[in-house]
PDB file of C-alpha atoms in Angstrom:
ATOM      1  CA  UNK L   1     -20.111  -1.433  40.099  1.00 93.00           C
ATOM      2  CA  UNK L   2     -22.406  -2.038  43.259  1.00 95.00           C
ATOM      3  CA  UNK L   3     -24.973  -4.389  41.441  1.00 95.00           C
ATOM      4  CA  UNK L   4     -27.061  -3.943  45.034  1.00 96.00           C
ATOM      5  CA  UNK L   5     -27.508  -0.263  44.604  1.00 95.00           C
ATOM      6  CA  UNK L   6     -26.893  -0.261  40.537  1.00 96.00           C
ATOM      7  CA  UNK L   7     -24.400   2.358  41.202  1.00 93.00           C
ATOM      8  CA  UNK L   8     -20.844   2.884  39.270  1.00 93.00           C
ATOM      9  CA  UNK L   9     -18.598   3.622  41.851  1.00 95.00           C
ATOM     10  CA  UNK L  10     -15.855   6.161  39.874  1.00 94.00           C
ATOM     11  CA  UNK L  11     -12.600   6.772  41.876  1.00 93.00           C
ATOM     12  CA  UNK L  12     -10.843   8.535  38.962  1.00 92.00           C
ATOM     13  CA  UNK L  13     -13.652  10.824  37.347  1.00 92.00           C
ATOM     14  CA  UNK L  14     -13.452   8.482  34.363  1.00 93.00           C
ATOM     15  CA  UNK L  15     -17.273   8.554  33.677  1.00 94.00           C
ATOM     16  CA  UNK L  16     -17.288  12.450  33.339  1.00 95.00           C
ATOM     17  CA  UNK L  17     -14.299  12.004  31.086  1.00 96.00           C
ATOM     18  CA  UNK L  18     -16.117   9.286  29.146  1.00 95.00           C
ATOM     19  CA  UNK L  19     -18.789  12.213  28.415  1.00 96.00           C
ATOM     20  CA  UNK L  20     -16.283  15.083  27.338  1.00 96.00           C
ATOM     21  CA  UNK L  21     -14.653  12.810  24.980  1.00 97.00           C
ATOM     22  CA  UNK L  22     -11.142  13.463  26.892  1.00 97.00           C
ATOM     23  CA  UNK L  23      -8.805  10.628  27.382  1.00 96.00           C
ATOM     24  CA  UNK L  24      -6.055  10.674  29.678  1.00 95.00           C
ATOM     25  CA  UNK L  25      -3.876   8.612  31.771  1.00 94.00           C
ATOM     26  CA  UNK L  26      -4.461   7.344  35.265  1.00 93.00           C
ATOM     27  CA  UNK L  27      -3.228   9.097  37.512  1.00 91.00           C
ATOM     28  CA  UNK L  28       0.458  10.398  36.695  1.00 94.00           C
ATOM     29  CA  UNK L  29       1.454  10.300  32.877  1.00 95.00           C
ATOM     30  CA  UNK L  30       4.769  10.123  33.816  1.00 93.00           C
ATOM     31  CA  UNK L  31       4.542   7.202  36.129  1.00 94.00           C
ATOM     32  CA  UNK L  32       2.133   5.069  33.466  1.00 95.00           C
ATOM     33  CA  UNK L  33       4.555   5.730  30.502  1.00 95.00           C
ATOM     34  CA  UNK L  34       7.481   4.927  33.067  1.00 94.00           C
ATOM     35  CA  UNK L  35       5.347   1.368  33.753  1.00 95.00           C
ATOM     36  CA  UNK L  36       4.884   0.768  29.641  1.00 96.00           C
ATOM     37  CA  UNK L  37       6.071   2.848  26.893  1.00 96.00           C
ATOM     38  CA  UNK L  38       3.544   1.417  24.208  1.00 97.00           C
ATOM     39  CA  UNK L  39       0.899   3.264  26.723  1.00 97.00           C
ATOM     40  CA  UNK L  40       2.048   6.569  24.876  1.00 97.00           C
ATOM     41  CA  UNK L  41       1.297   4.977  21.297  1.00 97.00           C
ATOM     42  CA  UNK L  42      -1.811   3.244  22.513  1.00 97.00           C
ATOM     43  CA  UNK L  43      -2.852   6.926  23.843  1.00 97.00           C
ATOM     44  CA  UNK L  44      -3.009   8.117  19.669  1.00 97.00           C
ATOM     45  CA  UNK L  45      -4.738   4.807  18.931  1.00 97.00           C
ATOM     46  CA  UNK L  46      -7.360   5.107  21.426  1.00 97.00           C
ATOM     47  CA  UNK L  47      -7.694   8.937  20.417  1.00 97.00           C
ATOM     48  CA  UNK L  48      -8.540   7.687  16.724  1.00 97.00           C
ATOM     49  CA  UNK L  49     -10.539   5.167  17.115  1.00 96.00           C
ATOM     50  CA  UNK L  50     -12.816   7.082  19.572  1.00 96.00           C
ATOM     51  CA  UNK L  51     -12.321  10.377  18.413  1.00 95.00           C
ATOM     52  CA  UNK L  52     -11.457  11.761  21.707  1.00 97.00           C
ATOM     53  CA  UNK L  53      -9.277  14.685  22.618  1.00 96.00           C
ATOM     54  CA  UNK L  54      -6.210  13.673  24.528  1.00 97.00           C
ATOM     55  CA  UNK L  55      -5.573  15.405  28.021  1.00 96.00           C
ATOM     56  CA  UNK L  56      -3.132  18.431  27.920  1.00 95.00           C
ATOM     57  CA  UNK L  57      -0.713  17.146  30.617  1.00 95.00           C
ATOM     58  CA  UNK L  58      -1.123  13.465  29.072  1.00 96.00           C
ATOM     59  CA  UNK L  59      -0.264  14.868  25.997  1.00 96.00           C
ATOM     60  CA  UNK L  60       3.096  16.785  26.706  1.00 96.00           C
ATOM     61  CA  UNK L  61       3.921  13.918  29.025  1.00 96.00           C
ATOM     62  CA  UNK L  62       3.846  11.896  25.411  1.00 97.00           C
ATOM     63  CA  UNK L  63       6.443  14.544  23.821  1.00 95.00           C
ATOM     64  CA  UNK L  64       8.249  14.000  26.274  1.00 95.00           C
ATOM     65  CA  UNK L  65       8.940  10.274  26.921  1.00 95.00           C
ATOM     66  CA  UNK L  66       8.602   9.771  22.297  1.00 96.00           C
ATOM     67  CA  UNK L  67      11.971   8.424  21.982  1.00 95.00           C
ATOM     68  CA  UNK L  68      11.528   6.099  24.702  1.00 96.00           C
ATOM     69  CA  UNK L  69       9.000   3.972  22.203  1.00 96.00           C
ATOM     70  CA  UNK L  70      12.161   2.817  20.551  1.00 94.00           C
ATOM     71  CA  UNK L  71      12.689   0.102  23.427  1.00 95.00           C
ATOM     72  CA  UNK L  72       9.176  -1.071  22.936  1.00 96.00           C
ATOM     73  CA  UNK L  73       9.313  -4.933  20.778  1.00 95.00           C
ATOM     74  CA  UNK L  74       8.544  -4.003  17.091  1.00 94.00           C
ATOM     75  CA  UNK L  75       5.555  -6.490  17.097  1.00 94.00           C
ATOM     76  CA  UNK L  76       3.604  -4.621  19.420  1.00 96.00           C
ATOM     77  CA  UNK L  77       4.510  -1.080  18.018  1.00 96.00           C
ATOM     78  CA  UNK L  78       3.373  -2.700  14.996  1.00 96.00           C
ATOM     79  CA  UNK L  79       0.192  -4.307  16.171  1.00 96.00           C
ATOM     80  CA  UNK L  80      -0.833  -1.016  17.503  1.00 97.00           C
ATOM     81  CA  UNK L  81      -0.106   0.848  14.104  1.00 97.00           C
ATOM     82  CA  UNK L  82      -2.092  -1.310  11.859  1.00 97.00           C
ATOM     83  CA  UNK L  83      -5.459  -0.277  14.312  1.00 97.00           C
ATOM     84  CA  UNK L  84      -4.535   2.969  13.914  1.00 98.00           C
ATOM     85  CA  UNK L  85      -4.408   3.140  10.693  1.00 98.00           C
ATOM     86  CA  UNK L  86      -7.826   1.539  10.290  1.00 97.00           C
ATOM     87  CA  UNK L  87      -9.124   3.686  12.680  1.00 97.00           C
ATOM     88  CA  UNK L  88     -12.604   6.085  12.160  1.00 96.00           C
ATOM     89  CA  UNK L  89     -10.519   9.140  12.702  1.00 96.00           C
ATOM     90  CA  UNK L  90      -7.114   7.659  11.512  1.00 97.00           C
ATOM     91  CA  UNK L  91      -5.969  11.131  10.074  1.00 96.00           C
ATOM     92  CA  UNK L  92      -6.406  12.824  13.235  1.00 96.00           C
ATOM     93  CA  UNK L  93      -4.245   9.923  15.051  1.00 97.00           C
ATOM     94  CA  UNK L  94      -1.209  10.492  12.150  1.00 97.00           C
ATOM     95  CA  UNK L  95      -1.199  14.058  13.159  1.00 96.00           C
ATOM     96  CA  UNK L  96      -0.886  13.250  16.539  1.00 97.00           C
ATOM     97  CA  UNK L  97       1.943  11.010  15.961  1.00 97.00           C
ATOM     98  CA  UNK L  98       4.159  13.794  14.214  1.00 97.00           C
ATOM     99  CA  UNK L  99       2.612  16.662  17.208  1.00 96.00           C
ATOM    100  CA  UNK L 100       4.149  13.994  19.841  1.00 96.00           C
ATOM    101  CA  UNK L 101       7.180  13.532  18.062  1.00 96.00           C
ATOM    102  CA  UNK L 102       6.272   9.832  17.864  1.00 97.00           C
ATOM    103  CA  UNK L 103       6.093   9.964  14.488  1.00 97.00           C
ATOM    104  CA  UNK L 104       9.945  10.050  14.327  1.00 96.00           C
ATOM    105  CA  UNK L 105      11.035   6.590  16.148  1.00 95.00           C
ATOM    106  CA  UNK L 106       7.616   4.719  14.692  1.00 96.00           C
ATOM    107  CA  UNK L 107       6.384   5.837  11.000  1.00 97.00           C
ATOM    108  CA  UNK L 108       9.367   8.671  10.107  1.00 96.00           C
ATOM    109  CA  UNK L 109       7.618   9.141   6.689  1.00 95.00           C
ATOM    110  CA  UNK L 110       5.134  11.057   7.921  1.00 96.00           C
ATOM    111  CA  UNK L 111       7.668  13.833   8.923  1.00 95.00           C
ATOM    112  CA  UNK L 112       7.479  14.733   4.977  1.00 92.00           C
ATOM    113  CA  UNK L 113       4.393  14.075   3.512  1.00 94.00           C
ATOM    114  CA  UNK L 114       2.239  16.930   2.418  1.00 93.00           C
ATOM    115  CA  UNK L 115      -0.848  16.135   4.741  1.00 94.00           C
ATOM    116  CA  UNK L 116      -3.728  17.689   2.565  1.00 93.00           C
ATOM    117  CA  UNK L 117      -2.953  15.269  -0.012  1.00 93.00           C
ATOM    118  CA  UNK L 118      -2.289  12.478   2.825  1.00 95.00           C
ATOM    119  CA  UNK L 119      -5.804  13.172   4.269  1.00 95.00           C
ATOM    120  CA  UNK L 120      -7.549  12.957   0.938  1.00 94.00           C
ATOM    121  CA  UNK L 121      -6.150   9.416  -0.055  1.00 95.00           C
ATOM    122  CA  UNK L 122      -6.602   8.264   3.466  1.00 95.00           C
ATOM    123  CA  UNK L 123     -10.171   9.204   3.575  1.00 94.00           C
ATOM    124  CA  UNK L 124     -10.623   7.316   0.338  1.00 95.00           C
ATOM    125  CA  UNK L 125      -8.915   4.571   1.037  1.00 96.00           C
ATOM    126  CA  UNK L 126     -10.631   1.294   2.650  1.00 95.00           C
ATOM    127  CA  UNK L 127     -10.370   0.718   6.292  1.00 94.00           C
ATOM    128  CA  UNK L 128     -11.459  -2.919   6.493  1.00 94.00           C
ATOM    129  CA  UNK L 129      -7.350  -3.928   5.974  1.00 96.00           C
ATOM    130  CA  UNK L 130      -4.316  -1.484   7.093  1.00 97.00           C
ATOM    131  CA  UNK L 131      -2.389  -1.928   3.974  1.00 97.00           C
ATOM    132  CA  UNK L 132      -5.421  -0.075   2.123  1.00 97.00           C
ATOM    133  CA  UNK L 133      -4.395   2.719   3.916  1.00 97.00           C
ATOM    134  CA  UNK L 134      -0.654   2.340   4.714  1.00 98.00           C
ATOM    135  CA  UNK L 135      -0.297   1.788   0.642  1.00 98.00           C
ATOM    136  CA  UNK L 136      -2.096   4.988   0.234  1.00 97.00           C
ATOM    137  CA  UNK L 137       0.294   6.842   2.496  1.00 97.00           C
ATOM    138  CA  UNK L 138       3.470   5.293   1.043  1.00 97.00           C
ATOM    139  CA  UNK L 139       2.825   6.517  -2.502  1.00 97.00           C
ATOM    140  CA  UNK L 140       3.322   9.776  -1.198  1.00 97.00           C
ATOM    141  CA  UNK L 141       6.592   9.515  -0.282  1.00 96.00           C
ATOM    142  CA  UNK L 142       9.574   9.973  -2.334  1.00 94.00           C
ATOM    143  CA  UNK L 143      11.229   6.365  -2.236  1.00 96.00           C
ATOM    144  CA  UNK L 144       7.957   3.991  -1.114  1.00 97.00           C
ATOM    145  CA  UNK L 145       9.841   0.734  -1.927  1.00 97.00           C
ATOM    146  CA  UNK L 146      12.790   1.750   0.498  1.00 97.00           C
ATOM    147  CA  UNK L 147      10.140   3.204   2.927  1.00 97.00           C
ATOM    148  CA  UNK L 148       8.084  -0.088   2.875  1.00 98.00           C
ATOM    149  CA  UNK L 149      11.176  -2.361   3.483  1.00 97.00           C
ATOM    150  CA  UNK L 150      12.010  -0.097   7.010  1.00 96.00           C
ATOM    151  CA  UNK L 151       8.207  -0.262   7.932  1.00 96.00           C
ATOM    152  CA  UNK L 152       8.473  -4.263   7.354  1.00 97.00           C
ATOM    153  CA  UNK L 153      11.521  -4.793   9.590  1.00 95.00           C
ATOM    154  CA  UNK L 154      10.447  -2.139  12.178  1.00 94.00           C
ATOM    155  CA  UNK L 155       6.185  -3.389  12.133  1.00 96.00           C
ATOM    156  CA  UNK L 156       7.161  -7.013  11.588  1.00 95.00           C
ATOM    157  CA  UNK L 157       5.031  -7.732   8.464  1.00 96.00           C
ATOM    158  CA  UNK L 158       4.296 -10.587   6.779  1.00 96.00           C
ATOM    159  CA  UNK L 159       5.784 -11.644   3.724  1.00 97.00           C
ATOM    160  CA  UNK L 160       2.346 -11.540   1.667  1.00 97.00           C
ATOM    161  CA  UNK L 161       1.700  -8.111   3.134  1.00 97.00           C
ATOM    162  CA  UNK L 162       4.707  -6.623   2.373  1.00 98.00           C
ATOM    163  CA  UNK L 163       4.755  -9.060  -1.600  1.00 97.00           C
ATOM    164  CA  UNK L 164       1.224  -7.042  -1.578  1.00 98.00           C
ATOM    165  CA  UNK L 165       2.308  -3.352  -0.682  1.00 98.00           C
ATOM    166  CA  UNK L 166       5.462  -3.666  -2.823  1.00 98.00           C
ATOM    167  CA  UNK L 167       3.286  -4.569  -5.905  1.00 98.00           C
ATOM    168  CA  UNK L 168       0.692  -1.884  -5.768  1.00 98.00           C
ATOM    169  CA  UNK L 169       3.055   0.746  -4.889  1.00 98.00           C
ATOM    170  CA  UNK L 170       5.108  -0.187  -7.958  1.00 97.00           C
ATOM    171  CA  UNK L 171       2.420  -1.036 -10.441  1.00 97.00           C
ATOM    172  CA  UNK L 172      -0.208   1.913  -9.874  1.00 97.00           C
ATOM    173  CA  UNK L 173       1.153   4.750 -11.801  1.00 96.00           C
ATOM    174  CA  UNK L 174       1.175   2.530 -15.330  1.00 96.00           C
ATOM    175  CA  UNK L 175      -2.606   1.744 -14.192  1.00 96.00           C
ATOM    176  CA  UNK L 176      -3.771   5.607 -13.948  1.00 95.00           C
ATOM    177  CA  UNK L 177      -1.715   5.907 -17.760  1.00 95.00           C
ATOM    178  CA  UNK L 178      -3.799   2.665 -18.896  1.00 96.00           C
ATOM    179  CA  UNK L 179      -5.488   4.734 -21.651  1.00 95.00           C
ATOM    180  CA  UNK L 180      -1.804   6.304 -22.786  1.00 95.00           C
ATOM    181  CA  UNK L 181       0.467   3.065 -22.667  1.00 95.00           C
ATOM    182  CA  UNK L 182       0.298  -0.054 -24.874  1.00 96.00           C
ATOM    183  CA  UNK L 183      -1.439  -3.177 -23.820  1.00 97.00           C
ATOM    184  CA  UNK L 184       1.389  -5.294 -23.259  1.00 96.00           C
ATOM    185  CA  UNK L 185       2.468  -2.869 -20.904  1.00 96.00           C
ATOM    186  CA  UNK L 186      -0.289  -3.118 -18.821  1.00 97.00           C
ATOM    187  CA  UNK L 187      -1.660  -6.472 -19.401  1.00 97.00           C
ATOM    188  CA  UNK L 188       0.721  -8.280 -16.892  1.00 96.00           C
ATOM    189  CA  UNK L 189      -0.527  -6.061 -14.330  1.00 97.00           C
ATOM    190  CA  UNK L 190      -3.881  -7.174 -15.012  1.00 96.00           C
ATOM    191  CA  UNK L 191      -2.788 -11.342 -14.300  1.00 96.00           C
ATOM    192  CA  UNK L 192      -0.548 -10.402 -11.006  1.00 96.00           C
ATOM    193  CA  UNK L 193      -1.835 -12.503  -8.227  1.00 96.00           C
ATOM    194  CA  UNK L 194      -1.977  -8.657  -6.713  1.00 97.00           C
ATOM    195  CA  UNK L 195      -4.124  -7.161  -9.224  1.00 97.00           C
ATOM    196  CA  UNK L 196      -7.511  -6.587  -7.071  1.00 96.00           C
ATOM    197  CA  UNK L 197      -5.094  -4.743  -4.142  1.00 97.00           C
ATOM    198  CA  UNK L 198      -3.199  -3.018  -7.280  1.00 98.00           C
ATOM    199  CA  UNK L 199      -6.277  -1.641  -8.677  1.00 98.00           C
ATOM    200  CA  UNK L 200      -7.796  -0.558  -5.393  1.00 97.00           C
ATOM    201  CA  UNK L 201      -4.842   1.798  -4.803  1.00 97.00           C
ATOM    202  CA  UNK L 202      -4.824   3.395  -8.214  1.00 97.00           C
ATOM    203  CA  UNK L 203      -8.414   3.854  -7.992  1.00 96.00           C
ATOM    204  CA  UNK L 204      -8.316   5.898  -4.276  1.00 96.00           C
ATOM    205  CA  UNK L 205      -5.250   7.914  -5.756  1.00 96.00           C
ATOM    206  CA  UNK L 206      -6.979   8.587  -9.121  1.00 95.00           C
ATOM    207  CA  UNK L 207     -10.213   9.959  -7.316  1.00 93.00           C
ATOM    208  CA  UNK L 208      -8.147  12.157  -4.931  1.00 92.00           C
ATOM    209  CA  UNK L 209      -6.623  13.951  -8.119  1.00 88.00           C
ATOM    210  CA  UNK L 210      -9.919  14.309  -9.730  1.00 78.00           C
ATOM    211  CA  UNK L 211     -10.821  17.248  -7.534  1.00 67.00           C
ATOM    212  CA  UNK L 212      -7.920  18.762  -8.631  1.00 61.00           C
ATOM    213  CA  UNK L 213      -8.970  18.689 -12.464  1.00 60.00           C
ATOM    214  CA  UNK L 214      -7.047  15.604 -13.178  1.00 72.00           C
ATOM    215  CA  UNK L 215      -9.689  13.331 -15.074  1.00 83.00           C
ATOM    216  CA  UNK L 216      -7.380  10.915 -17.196  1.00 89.00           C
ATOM    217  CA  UNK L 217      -6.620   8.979 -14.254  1.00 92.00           C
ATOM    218  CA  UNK L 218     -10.346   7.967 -13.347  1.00 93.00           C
ATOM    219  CA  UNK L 219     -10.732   7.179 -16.835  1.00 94.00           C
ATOM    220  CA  UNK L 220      -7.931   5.511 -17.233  1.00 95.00           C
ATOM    221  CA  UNK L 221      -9.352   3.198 -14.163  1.00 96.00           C
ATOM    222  CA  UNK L 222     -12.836   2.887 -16.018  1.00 95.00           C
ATOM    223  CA  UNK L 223     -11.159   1.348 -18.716  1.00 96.00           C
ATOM    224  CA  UNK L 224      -9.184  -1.056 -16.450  1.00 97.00           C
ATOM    225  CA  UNK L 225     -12.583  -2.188 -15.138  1.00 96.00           C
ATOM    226  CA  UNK L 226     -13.722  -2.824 -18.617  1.00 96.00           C
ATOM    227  CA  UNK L 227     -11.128  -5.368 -19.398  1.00 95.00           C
ATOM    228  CA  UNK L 228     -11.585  -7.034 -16.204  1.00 95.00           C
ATOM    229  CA  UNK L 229     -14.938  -8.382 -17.840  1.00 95.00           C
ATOM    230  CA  UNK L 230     -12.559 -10.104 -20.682  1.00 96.00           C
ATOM    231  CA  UNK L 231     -12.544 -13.616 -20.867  1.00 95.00           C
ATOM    232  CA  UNK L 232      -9.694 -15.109 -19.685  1.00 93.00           C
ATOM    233  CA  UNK L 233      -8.382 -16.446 -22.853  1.00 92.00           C
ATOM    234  CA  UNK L 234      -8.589 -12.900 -24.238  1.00 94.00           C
ATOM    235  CA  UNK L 235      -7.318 -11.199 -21.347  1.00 96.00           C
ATOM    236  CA  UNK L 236      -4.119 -13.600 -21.001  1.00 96.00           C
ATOM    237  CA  UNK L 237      -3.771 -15.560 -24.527  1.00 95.00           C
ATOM    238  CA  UNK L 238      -1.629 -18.359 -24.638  1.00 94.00           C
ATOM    239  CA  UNK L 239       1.925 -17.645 -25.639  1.00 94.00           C
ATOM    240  CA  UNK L 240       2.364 -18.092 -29.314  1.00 94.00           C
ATOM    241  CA  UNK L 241       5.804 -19.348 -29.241  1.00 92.00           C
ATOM    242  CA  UNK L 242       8.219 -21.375 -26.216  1.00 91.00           C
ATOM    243  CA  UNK L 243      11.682 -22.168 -25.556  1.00 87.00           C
ATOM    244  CA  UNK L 244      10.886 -25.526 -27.087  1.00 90.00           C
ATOM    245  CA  UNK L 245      10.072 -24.091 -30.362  1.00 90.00           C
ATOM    246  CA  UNK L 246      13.504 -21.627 -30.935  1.00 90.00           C
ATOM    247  CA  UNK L 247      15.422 -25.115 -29.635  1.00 90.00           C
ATOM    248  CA  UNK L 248      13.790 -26.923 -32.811  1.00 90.00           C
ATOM    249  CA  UNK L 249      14.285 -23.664 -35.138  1.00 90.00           C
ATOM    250  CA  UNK L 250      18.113 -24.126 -34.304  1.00 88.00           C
ATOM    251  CA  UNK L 251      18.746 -21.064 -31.946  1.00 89.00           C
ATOM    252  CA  UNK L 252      21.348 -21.953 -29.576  1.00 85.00           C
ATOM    253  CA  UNK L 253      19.865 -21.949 -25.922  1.00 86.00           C
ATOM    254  CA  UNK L 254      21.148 -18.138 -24.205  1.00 87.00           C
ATOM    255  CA  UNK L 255      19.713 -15.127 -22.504  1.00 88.00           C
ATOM    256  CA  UNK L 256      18.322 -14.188 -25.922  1.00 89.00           C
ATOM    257  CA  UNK L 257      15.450 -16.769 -25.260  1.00 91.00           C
ATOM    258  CA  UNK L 258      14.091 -14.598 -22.734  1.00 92.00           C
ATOM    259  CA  UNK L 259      14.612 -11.628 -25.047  1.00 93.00           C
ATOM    260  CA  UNK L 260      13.196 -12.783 -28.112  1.00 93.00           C
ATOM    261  CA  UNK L 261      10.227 -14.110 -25.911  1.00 94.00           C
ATOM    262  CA  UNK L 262       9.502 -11.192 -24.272  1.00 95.00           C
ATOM    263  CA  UNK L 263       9.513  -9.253 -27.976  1.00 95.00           C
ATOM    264  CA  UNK L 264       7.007 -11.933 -29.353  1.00 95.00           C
ATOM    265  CA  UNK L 265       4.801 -11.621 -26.375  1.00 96.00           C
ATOM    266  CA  UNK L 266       4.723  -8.094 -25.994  1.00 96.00           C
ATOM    267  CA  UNK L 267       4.003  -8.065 -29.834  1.00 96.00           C
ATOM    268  CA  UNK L 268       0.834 -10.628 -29.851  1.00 96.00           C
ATOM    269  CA  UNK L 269      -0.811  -8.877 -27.401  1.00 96.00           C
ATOM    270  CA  UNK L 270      -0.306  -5.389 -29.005  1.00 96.00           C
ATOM    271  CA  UNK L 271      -1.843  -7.103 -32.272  1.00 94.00           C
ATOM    272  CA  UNK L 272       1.563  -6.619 -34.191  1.00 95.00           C
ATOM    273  CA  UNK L 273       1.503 -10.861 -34.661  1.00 95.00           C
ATOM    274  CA  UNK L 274      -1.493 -13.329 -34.292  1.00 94.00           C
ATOM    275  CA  UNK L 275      -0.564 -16.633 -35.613  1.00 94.00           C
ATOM    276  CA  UNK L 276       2.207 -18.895 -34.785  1.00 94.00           C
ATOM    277  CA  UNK L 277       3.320 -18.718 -38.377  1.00 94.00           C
ATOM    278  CA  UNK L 278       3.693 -14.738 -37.643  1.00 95.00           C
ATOM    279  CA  UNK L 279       5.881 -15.481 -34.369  1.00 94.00           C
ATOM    280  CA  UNK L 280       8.527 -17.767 -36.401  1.00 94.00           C
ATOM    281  CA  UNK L 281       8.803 -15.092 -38.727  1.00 94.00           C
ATOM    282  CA  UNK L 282       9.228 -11.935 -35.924  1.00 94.00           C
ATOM    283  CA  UNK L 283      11.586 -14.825 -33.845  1.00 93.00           C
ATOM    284  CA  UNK L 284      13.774 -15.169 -36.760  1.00 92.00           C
ATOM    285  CA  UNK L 285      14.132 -11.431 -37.440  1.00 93.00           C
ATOM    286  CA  UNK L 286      14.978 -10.932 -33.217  1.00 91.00           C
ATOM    287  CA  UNK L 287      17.121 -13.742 -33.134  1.00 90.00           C
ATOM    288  CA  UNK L 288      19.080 -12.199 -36.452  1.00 88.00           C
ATOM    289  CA  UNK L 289      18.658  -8.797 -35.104  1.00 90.00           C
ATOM    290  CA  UNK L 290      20.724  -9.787 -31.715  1.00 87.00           C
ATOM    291  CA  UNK L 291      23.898 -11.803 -33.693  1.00 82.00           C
ATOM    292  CA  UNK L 292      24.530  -8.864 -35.597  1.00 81.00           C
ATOM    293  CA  UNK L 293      24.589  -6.685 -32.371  1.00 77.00           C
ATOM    294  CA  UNK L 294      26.987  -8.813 -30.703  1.00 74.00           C
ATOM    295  CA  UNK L 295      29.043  -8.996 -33.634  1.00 63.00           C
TER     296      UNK L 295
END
């Protein structure tokens, strides 16, 4: 910039590039890519966050070099994934990835994911967080827990991303069958420390099926809402019975604590018991019920 004669001076036609919308490398593409490998990957970010086309030559010079990103450090491959994935045009940098063949050494799940159905949940999904988005491509894949535990190692997350991820990939389906399962079933959903990130998922994945004639999952999702308005000593009532209280009955301390608990729980919040008279009673019968099997 010559601040005398308010002039850009533009050595590399970068301006009229600026205008087209075209991004492309300095110079040689093979020569930058040969100087930094995460240039290639930061070539798709740029592209989606700007919505620019990437240059032909640049481009092929990408497919090329792919399987050189594998000696890039895993913290910057994954530092440049999660603003991809929170990119404005975040679909169009995923199909770049798998045109580039980039896909295959950074985010291999994307090889075999049906993309209409990718591009629906992605455009739902929020952008102000990558695991909005990286959740809502994962449960489209056919093993997203063993999927999310190569994505942690290779993008170096955090332990409360990946506690986060794992819990709303493994919780949302029972969410979108709210109205079809029993309370108990869903209640500790509701009181995981995950619940708002939980529900968020089901919720983008419930209104991509919609268009597709599947209501029961956004109603299922309206009913989750409801209950969130419980108060919290309806929503999560105090356990009715403890270990305390079988030790004092004169059950011998055993796994069948956690059994016998989880039976009496499961059954006060369904309605089946309401009074701790009711939960000595259903104890007795469990604890009775479990000698005979193991006799």
């Amino acid at each position: 910039y010559d601040p005398v004669a308010d002039q850009v001076i533009d050595y590399v036609g970068g301006q009229a590039d600026l205008a087209d919308g075209l991004l492309r490398t300095i110079g040689n593409p093979e020569d930058r890519f040969g100087e930094d490998r995460l240039r290639m990957l930061r070539a798709i970010r740029f592209s989606a966050s700007l919505g620019f086309r990437i240059d032909p030559a640049t481009e092929v010079a990408i497919g090329q070099h792919a399987k050189a990103i594998a000696i890039v450090s895993e913290e910057r491959v994954g530092s440049e994934m999660r603003r991809l994935l929170v990119a404005p045009k975040a679909i169009h940098g995923l199909r770049s990835l798998v045109r580039t063949h980039l896909a295959a050494s950074v985010f291999p799940e994307l090889l075999a994911i049906d993309f209409e159905s990718l591009e629906k949940r992605v455009a739902l999904a929020r952008d102000d967080d990558f695991r909005y988005r990286l959740a809502a491509i994962l449960s489209l894949v056919d093993s997203p827990q063993k999927s999310l535990k190569a994505l942690a190692k290779s993008w170096r997350l955090a332990n409360e991303e990946v506690r986060s991820l794992s819990s709303s990939l493994r919780y949302w389906p029972p969410l979108l069958e709210f109205n079809d399962r029993p309370w108990s079933e869903t209640q500790p959903i509701m009181i995981d420390r995950d619940f708002e990130f939980i529900l968020d998922l089901a919720s983008t994945i419930a209104e991509s099926q919609a268009g597709d004639g599947q209501e029961r999952g956004r109603a299922s999702i309206r009913s989750v809402r409801e209950r969130t308005s419980w108060p919290a000593e309806k929503l999560d009532p105090p356990s009715l019975l403890g270990g305390d209280d079988f030790k004092s009955m004169g059950f011998p301390a055993g796994p069948a604590y956690s059994i016998v608990l989880k039976e009496i729980r499961n059954a006060q919040l369904d309605g089946q018991i309401l009074s701790w008279e009711e939960a000595c009673q259903f104890a007795n019968q469990a604890f009775q019920r479990l000698s005979k099997a193991r006799d």
